[in-house]
Coordinates of C-alpha atoms in Angstrom, one line a residue:
M184 CA 101.9 129.1 95.2
G185 CA 100.4 126.8 97.8
A186 CA 99.9 123.1 97.1
E187 CA 96.4 121.9 96.3
A188 CA 95.1 118.3 96.4
E189 CA 91.7 117.1 96.0
H190 CA 91.8 113.7 97.9
P191 CA 93.7 114.3 101.3
Q192 CA 95.7 111.3 102.4
L193 CA 97.0 110.9 105.9
P194 CA 100.4 109.6 106.6
P195 CA 100.8 105.8 107.4
P196 CA 100.0 104.8 110.9
P197 CA 102.8 105.5 113.7
S198 CA 105.5 103.2 114.4
S199 CA 103.8 101.4 117.2
L200 CA 101.6 99.8 114.6
R201 CA 104.6 98.4 112.6
T202 CA 105.3 94.6 112.5
S203 CA 108.3 93.4 113.8
K204 CA 109.3 91.9 110.5
E205 CA 109.8 95.4 109.0
A206 CA 113.4 96.4 108.9
A207 CA 114.4 99.5 110.5
P208 CA 115.7 102.3 108.1
A209 CA 119.4 102.6 108.0
V210 CA 119.2 106.4 108.3
L211 CA 116.7 108.3 110.2
G212 CA 116.1 112.1 109.8
L213 CA 114.9 114.3 112.5
Q214 CA 112.7 117.0 111.1
L215 CA 110.2 118.1 113.9
S216 CA 108.0 120.0 111.5
A217 CA 107.2 118.9 107.9
L218 CA 108.0 121.7 105.6
I219 CA 107.2 122.8 102.2
D220 CA 109.7 124.9 100.1
H221 CA 108.4 127.5 97.5
V222 CA 111.6 128.0 95.4
A223 CA 111.6 130.7 92.8
R224 CA 114.3 132.6 91.0
V225 CA 114.0 136.2 91.6
D226 CA 115.7 139.5 91.0
W227 CA 117.9 141.5 93.4
S228 CA 115.4 144.2 94.0
L229 CA 113.1 141.7 95.9
L230 CA 116.1 140.5 97.9
D231 CA 116.7 144.1 99.0
R232 CA 113.3 144.8 100.3
I233 CA 112.7 141.7 102.7
P234 CA 114.2 141.8 106.2
G235 CA 117.3 139.8 107.2
D236 CA 120.8 139.2 105.6
R237 CA 120.7 138.1 101.9
G238 CA 122.0 134.7 101.6
G239 CA 121.0 133.5 105.0
S240 CA 117.9 131.9 106.7
Q241 CA 115.7 134.0 108.9
Q242 CA 112.3 133.0 110.2
V243 CA 109.3 135.1 109.4
S244 CA 105.7 135.2 110.4
I245 CA 102.8 133.7 108.3
E246 CA 101.9 137.3 107.3
E247 CA 105.5 138.2 106.1
L248 CA 105.7 134.8 104.2
N249 CA 102.4 135.4 102.4
H250 CA 103.7 139.0 101.5
I251 CA 106.9 137.6 100.2
L252 CA 105.2 134.8 98.1
T253 CA 103.0 137.6 96.5
E254 CA 105.9 139.8 95.8
V255 CA 107.7 136.7 94.1
N256 CA 105.3 136.7 91.3
A257 CA 106.2 140.2 90.3
H258 CA 110.0 139.5 90.6
I259 CA 110.3 136.2 89.0
L260 CA 113.5 135.9 86.7
P261 CA 112.7 134.4 83.2
S262 CA 113.5 130.6 83.3
R263 CA 116.3 129.2 81.4
N264 CA 116.7 125.8 79.7
D265 CA 113.0 125.4 80.0
L266 CA 113.2 125.3 83.7
T267 CA 110.1 125.9 85.7
P268 CA 110.6 129.3 87.5
I269 CA 108.7 128.1 90.6
T270 CA 109.0 124.8 92.4
T271 CA 106.8 123.8 95.3
I272 CA 108.1 120.6 97.1
A273 CA 108.6 118.9 100.3
G274 CA 111.8 120.6 101.9
G275 CA 113.8 121.1 104.9
S276 CA 117.5 120.4 105.3
V277 CA 116.8 116.9 106.9
A278 CA 114.1 115.8 104.3
N279 CA 116.4 116.9 101.4
T280 CA 119.3 114.5 102.7
I281 CA 117.1 111.6 103.6
R282 CA 115.1 111.9 100.3
G283 CA 118.4 112.0 98.4
L284 CA 119.8 108.9 100.2
S285 CA 116.5 107.0 99.4
A286 CA 115.9 108.1 95.8
G287 CA 119.4 108.4 94.4
F288 CA 121.4 105.9 96.5
G289 CA 119.0 103.2 97.5
I290 CA 119.7 103.6 101.3
S291 CA 116.7 102.9 103.4
T292 CA 115.4 106.0 105.3
G293 CA 112.7 107.3 107.6
I294 CA 111.7 110.5 109.0
I295 CA 110.7 111.4 112.6
G296 CA 108.4 114.4 112.8
A297 CA 105.0 115.9 112.4
C298 CA 102.9 117.2 109.6
G299 CA 99.7 119.3 109.5
D300 CA 96.2 118.1 108.0
D301 CA 96.4 120.8 105.3
N302 CA 97.3 120.7 101.7
Q303 CA 101.0 121.3 102.3
G304 CA 100.9 118.3 104.6
I305 CA 99.5 116.2 101.8
L306 CA 102.1 117.5 99.5
F307 CA 105.0 116.6 102.0
V308 CA 103.6 113.1 102.4
N309 CA 103.2 112.4 98.8
N310 CA 106.5 113.8 97.6
M311 CA 108.4 111.8 100.4
S312 CA 106.6 108.7 100.0
F313 CA 107.1 108.7 96.3
S314 CA 110.9 109.2 97.1
G315 CA 110.8 105.9 99.0
V316 CA 111.0 107.5 102.4
D317 CA 109.5 105.5 105.4
L318 CA 106.9 107.8 106.8
T319 CA 105.6 105.5 109.6
R320 CA 107.5 107.9 112.3
L321 CA 105.7 110.9 110.8
R322 CA 102.8 111.9 113.1
A323 CA 99.7 113.6 111.6
K324 CA 98.4 116.5 113.8
K325 CA 95.8 119.0 113.4
G326 CA 97.1 122.4 112.2
H327 CA 99.3 123.9 109.6
T328 CA 102.5 122.5 107.9
A329 CA 105.7 124.7 107.8
Q330 CA 106.6 126.5 104.6
C331 CA 109.5 128.4 103.4
A332 CA 110.2 130.9 100.7
C333 CA 113.4 130.0 98.9
L334 CA 114.6 132.9 96.8
V335 CA 117.4 132.2 94.2
D336 CA 119.3 135.1 92.7
A337 CA 120.7 135.1 88.9
S338 CA 123.9 133.7 90.3
G339 CA 122.1 130.7 91.8
N340 CA 122.6 131.9 95.4
R341 CA 119.5 131.3 97.6
T342 CA 117.9 133.4 100.5
M343 CA 115.7 131.5 102.8
R344 CA 112.7 132.8 104.8
P345 CA 111.0 129.9 106.7
C346 CA 107.7 130.4 108.6
L347 CA 107.7 127.8 111.4
S348 CA 105.8 129.6 114.2
T349 CA 102.2 128.3 113.4
A350 CA 103.4 124.8 112.3
V351 CA 102.7 121.6 114.0
K352 CA 105.6 120.1 115.8
L353 CA 106.9 117.0 117.3
Q354 CA 107.6 117.4 121.0
A355 CA 110.2 115.8 123.2
N356 CA 107.9 113.6 125.1
E357 CA 106.5 112.0 121.8
F358 CA 109.8 110.2 121.0
R359 CA 109.7 106.3 121.4
N360 CA 112.7 104.0 121.6
E361 CA 111.2 102.0 118.9
D362 CA 111.4 104.8 116.3
F363 CA 115.0 104.6 116.6
K364 CA 115.7 100.9 117.2
G365 CA 117.7 99.0 114.6
S366 CA 118.7 102.1 112.7
K367 CA 122.2 103.1 112.1
W368 CA 122.4 107.0 111.8
L369 CA 120.1 110.0 112.9
V370 CA 120.4 113.0 110.8
V371 CA 119.8 116.3 112.8
R372 CA 119.9 120.0 111.9
Y373 CA 120.8 122.5 114.6
A374 CA 118.1 124.8 115.8
Q375 CA 118.1 126.7 119.1
Q376 CA 114.3 126.7 119.3
N377 CA 114.1 122.8 119.0
M378 CA 117.1 122.2 121.6
E379 CA 114.8 120.2 124.0
Q380 CA 113.8 117.9 121.4
I381 CA 117.2 117.6 119.7
I382 CA 118.8 116.5 123.1
E383 CA 116.1 114.1 123.9
A384 CA 116.2 112.5 120.2
I385 CA 120.1 112.4 120.5
R386 CA 119.8 110.7 124.0
I387 CA 117.5 108.0 122.9
A388 CA 119.5 107.5 119.6
K389 CA 122.6 106.9 121.5
Q390 CA 120.8 104.6 123.9
E391 CA 119.7 102.6 120.9
G392 CA 123.3 102.6 119.4
L393 CA 122.9 105.0 116.5
S394 CA 125.6 107.3 115.2
V395 CA 124.5 111.2 114.9
S396 CA 125.0 113.6 112.2
L397 CA 124.6 117.3 112.8
D398 CA 124.2 120.1 110.2
L399 CA 124.8 123.6 111.5
A400 CA 121.6 124.9 109.8
S401 CA 122.6 128.7 109.0
F402 CA 125.4 131.2 109.9
E403 CA 122.7 133.2 111.8
M404 CA 122.0 130.2 113.9
V405 CA 125.7 129.7 114.7
R406 CA 126.4 133.3 115.2
D407 CA 123.4 134.0 117.6
Y408 CA 123.3 130.6 119.6
R409 CA 127.1 129.5 119.4
P410 CA 127.3 128.8 123.2
K411 CA 124.5 126.2 123.0
L412 CA 126.0 124.7 120.0
I413 CA 129.6 124.5 121.6
A414 CA 127.7 122.9 124.6
L415 CA 126.0 120.2 122.1
L416 CA 129.4 119.4 120.7
E417 CA 131.1 119.0 124.0
T418 CA 128.7 116.2 124.9
G419 CA 130.7 113.9 122.7
N420 CA 127.4 112.6 121.0
I421 CA 127.9 114.1 117.7
D422 CA 129.8 111.8 115.5
L423 CA 129.7 113.7 112.2
C424 CA 129.4 117.5 111.8
F425 CA 128.7 119.3 108.5
A426 CA 129.2 123.2 108.1
N427 CA 129.5 125.5 105.1
E428 CA 132.1 128.0 104.9
D429 CA 129.9 130.7 106.5
E430 CA 128.7 128.6 109.3
A431 CA 132.4 127.5 109.9
R432 CA 133.5 131.2 110.0
E433 CA 131.1 132.1 112.7
L434 CA 131.9 128.8 114.6
I435 CA 135.4 130.1 115.2
G436 CA 134.7 133.7 116.0
G437 CA 133.3 135.3 112.6
S438 CA 136.7 136.7 111.2
L439 CA 136.6 137.3 107.5
A440 CA 140.1 136.1 107.2
Y441 CA 139.4 132.8 108.7
D442 CA 141.1 129.6 107.9
P443 CA 138.9 126.4 106.9
E444 CA 141.8 124.4 108.3
E445 CA 141.1 126.1 111.7
A446 CA 137.4 125.3 111.6
I447 CA 137.9 121.5 110.7
A448 CA 140.5 121.2 113.6
F449 CA 137.9 122.8 116.0
L450 CA 135.1 120.4 114.9
G451 CA 137.6 117.4 114.7
K452 CA 138.1 117.9 118.6
Y453 CA 134.6 116.8 119.2
C454 CA 133.5 114.5 116.3
K455 CA 134.7 111.6 114.7
W456 CA 134.1 113.0 111.1
A457 CA 133.9 116.8 110.4
V458 CA 133.2 118.4 107.1
V459 CA 133.3 121.9 106.0
T460 CA 132.0 122.6 102.3
L461 CA 133.5 125.3 100.5
A462 CA 131.0 125.9 97.6
S463 CA 132.9 126.2 94.3
K464 CA 136.3 125.4 96.3
G465 CA 135.1 121.8 97.2
C466 CA 135.4 120.8 100.7
I467 CA 137.7 119.9 103.5
A468 CA 137.0 116.9 105.8
K469 CA 138.7 115.2 108.9
H470 CA 138.5 111.8 110.4
G471 CA 141.0 111.1 113.2
K472 CA 144.2 112.5 112.0
Q473 CA 143.4 112.4 108.4
V474 CA 142.3 115.4 106.6
V475 CA 141.4 115.6 102.9
H476 CA 140.6 118.4 100.5
V477 CA 138.3 117.4 97.5
P478 CA 137.2 119.9 94.6
A479 CA 133.6 120.6 93.7
I480 CA 131.9 118.9 90.9
G481 CA 129.4 120.5 88.4
E482 CA 129.7 124.0 89.7
S483 CA 130.0 125.5 86.3
N484 CA 126.4 124.4 85.5
A485 CA 124.8 125.8 88.8
V486 CA 121.1 127.0 88.5
D487 CA 120.3 127.0 92.2
A488 CA 122.4 126.2 95.3
T489 CA 119.3 125.2 97.2
G490 CA 120.0 121.7 98.9
A491 CA 123.6 121.5 97.7
G492 CA 124.9 121.0 101.2
D493 CA 122.1 118.6 101.9
L494 CA 122.7 116.5 99.0
F495 CA 126.5 116.5 99.9
A496 CA 125.4 115.0 103.1
S497 CA 123.5 112.3 101.4
G498 CA 126.5 111.3 99.3
F499 CA 128.9 111.5 102.4
L500 CA 126.5 109.5 104.4
Y501 CA 126.1 106.9 101.7
G502 CA 129.9 106.5 101.8
L503 CA 130.0 106.0 105.4
V504 CA 127.1 103.3 105.4
K505 CA 129.0 101.4 102.6
G506 CA 132.3 101.8 104.6
L507 CA 134.1 103.8 102.0
P508 CA 137.2 105.8 103.2
L509 CA 137.0 109.5 103.9
E510 CA 138.2 110.9 100.5
E511 CA 135.6 108.7 98.6
C512 CA 132.8 109.8 101.0
C513 CA 133.7 113.6 100.2
K514 CA 133.9 112.6 96.2
V515 CA 130.4 111.0 96.5
G516 CA 129.3 114.0 98.3
A517 CA 130.6 116.4 95.8
C518 CA 129.0 114.3 92.9
S519 CA 125.6 114.5 94.6
G520 CA 125.9 118.0 95.7
G521 CA 126.8 118.8 92.1
S522 CA 123.7 116.9 90.8
V523 CA 121.2 119.1 92.8
I524 CA 122.4 122.4 91.8
R525 CA 121.6 121.7 88.0
A526 CA 117.9 122.3 88.6
L527 CA 115.7 124.6 90.8
G528 CA 114.9 123.4 94.4
G529 CA 116.3 120.8 96.8
E530 CA 115.2 117.6 94.9
V531 CA 117.5 115.9 92.3
R532 CA 115.7 115.3 89.0
P533 CA 115.9 111.8 87.4
E534 CA 118.2 113.1 84.6
N535 CA 120.6 114.8 87.2
W536 CA 120.8 111.5 89.1
Q537 CA 121.9 109.9 85.9
W538 CA 124.5 112.7 85.6
M539 CA 125.8 112.0 89.1
Y540 CA 126.0 108.2 88.4
K541 CA 128.2 108.9 85.5
Q542 CA 130.5 111.1 87.3
M543 CA 130.8 108.5 90.1
H544 CA 131.5 105.7 87.7
A545 CA 134.1 108.0 85.9
K546 CA 135.9 108.6 89.2
G547 CA 135.9 104.9 90.0
L548 CA 133.3 105.3 93.0
L549 CA 130.9 102.9 94.3
V550 CA 127.8 103.4 92.2
P551 CA 124.4 102.5 93.7
D552 CA 122.7 99.3 92.7

């Protein structure tokens, strides 16, 4: 399932070689390690045999990843609607969000991070550059590119098993002010193991006048490292925070009977904008004293939930960049989140972008040029 390429191509040169005439991307994504997703529809028996909670995201070793990918071939579900049962593609939450912004919404984006000099690194570069993402802040390093097994059950729910331990990574001392200068937003994903880099990137972003968007990553990450997350929120440097319902539940204590309104109020104490996505129930969002509820779109045609939250963030950020009101930001997010779940993997297919534009037009939303 690994990616192959005959003619290796390194990423474009780093930002220090850019000319001053080049406009900075409106939205930057911080993904310290480039990542390749191996997305497959599998039966329950495989999910029952791999370590960790079903439906969550838990890191594995390269040996465990290779074992999972081998097992996947024996547990692939028959594809439907002529969809490919396995998709290998550039991945990671931040990459999904900025690729969606660029490819589907026409917003200029760039990625800050590092990729390996292996076949997976080549695939990441080619896929992201094809989608129009600026890669001049992506450093090429000798070593491996991160990979993740994304296992999707018959109901479209996904279980993630990333392998990051052997991957090349951008370090905190490699950030440069010119990487951030002139951009409007920095998109960040919470990760305890990357706190040094996250804090430094946010420090420089704020120095350069950027707003910061934070995704809470996974319920395991929130549950296991909640104090550090709260400390990060308390800095006041997070302008926008996205959480799904499981992450929101862990954020306010882990009770099964939690109220999303309580979670949104909690996040609203620290962030200008706060969003809790609620899967088939849509989302709840807060900005200042305003709170809105918006229903989901396209849920009945869900094939794979991979990237649903990431693409919701694409649409919501598009709305903020364009100056749309809170409810319209949520509606655009619901349209883009609904577009990605119509096929396997975290990248929206061209026909599903067209589906999204039709949904936006029907709802009177600002359709991208």
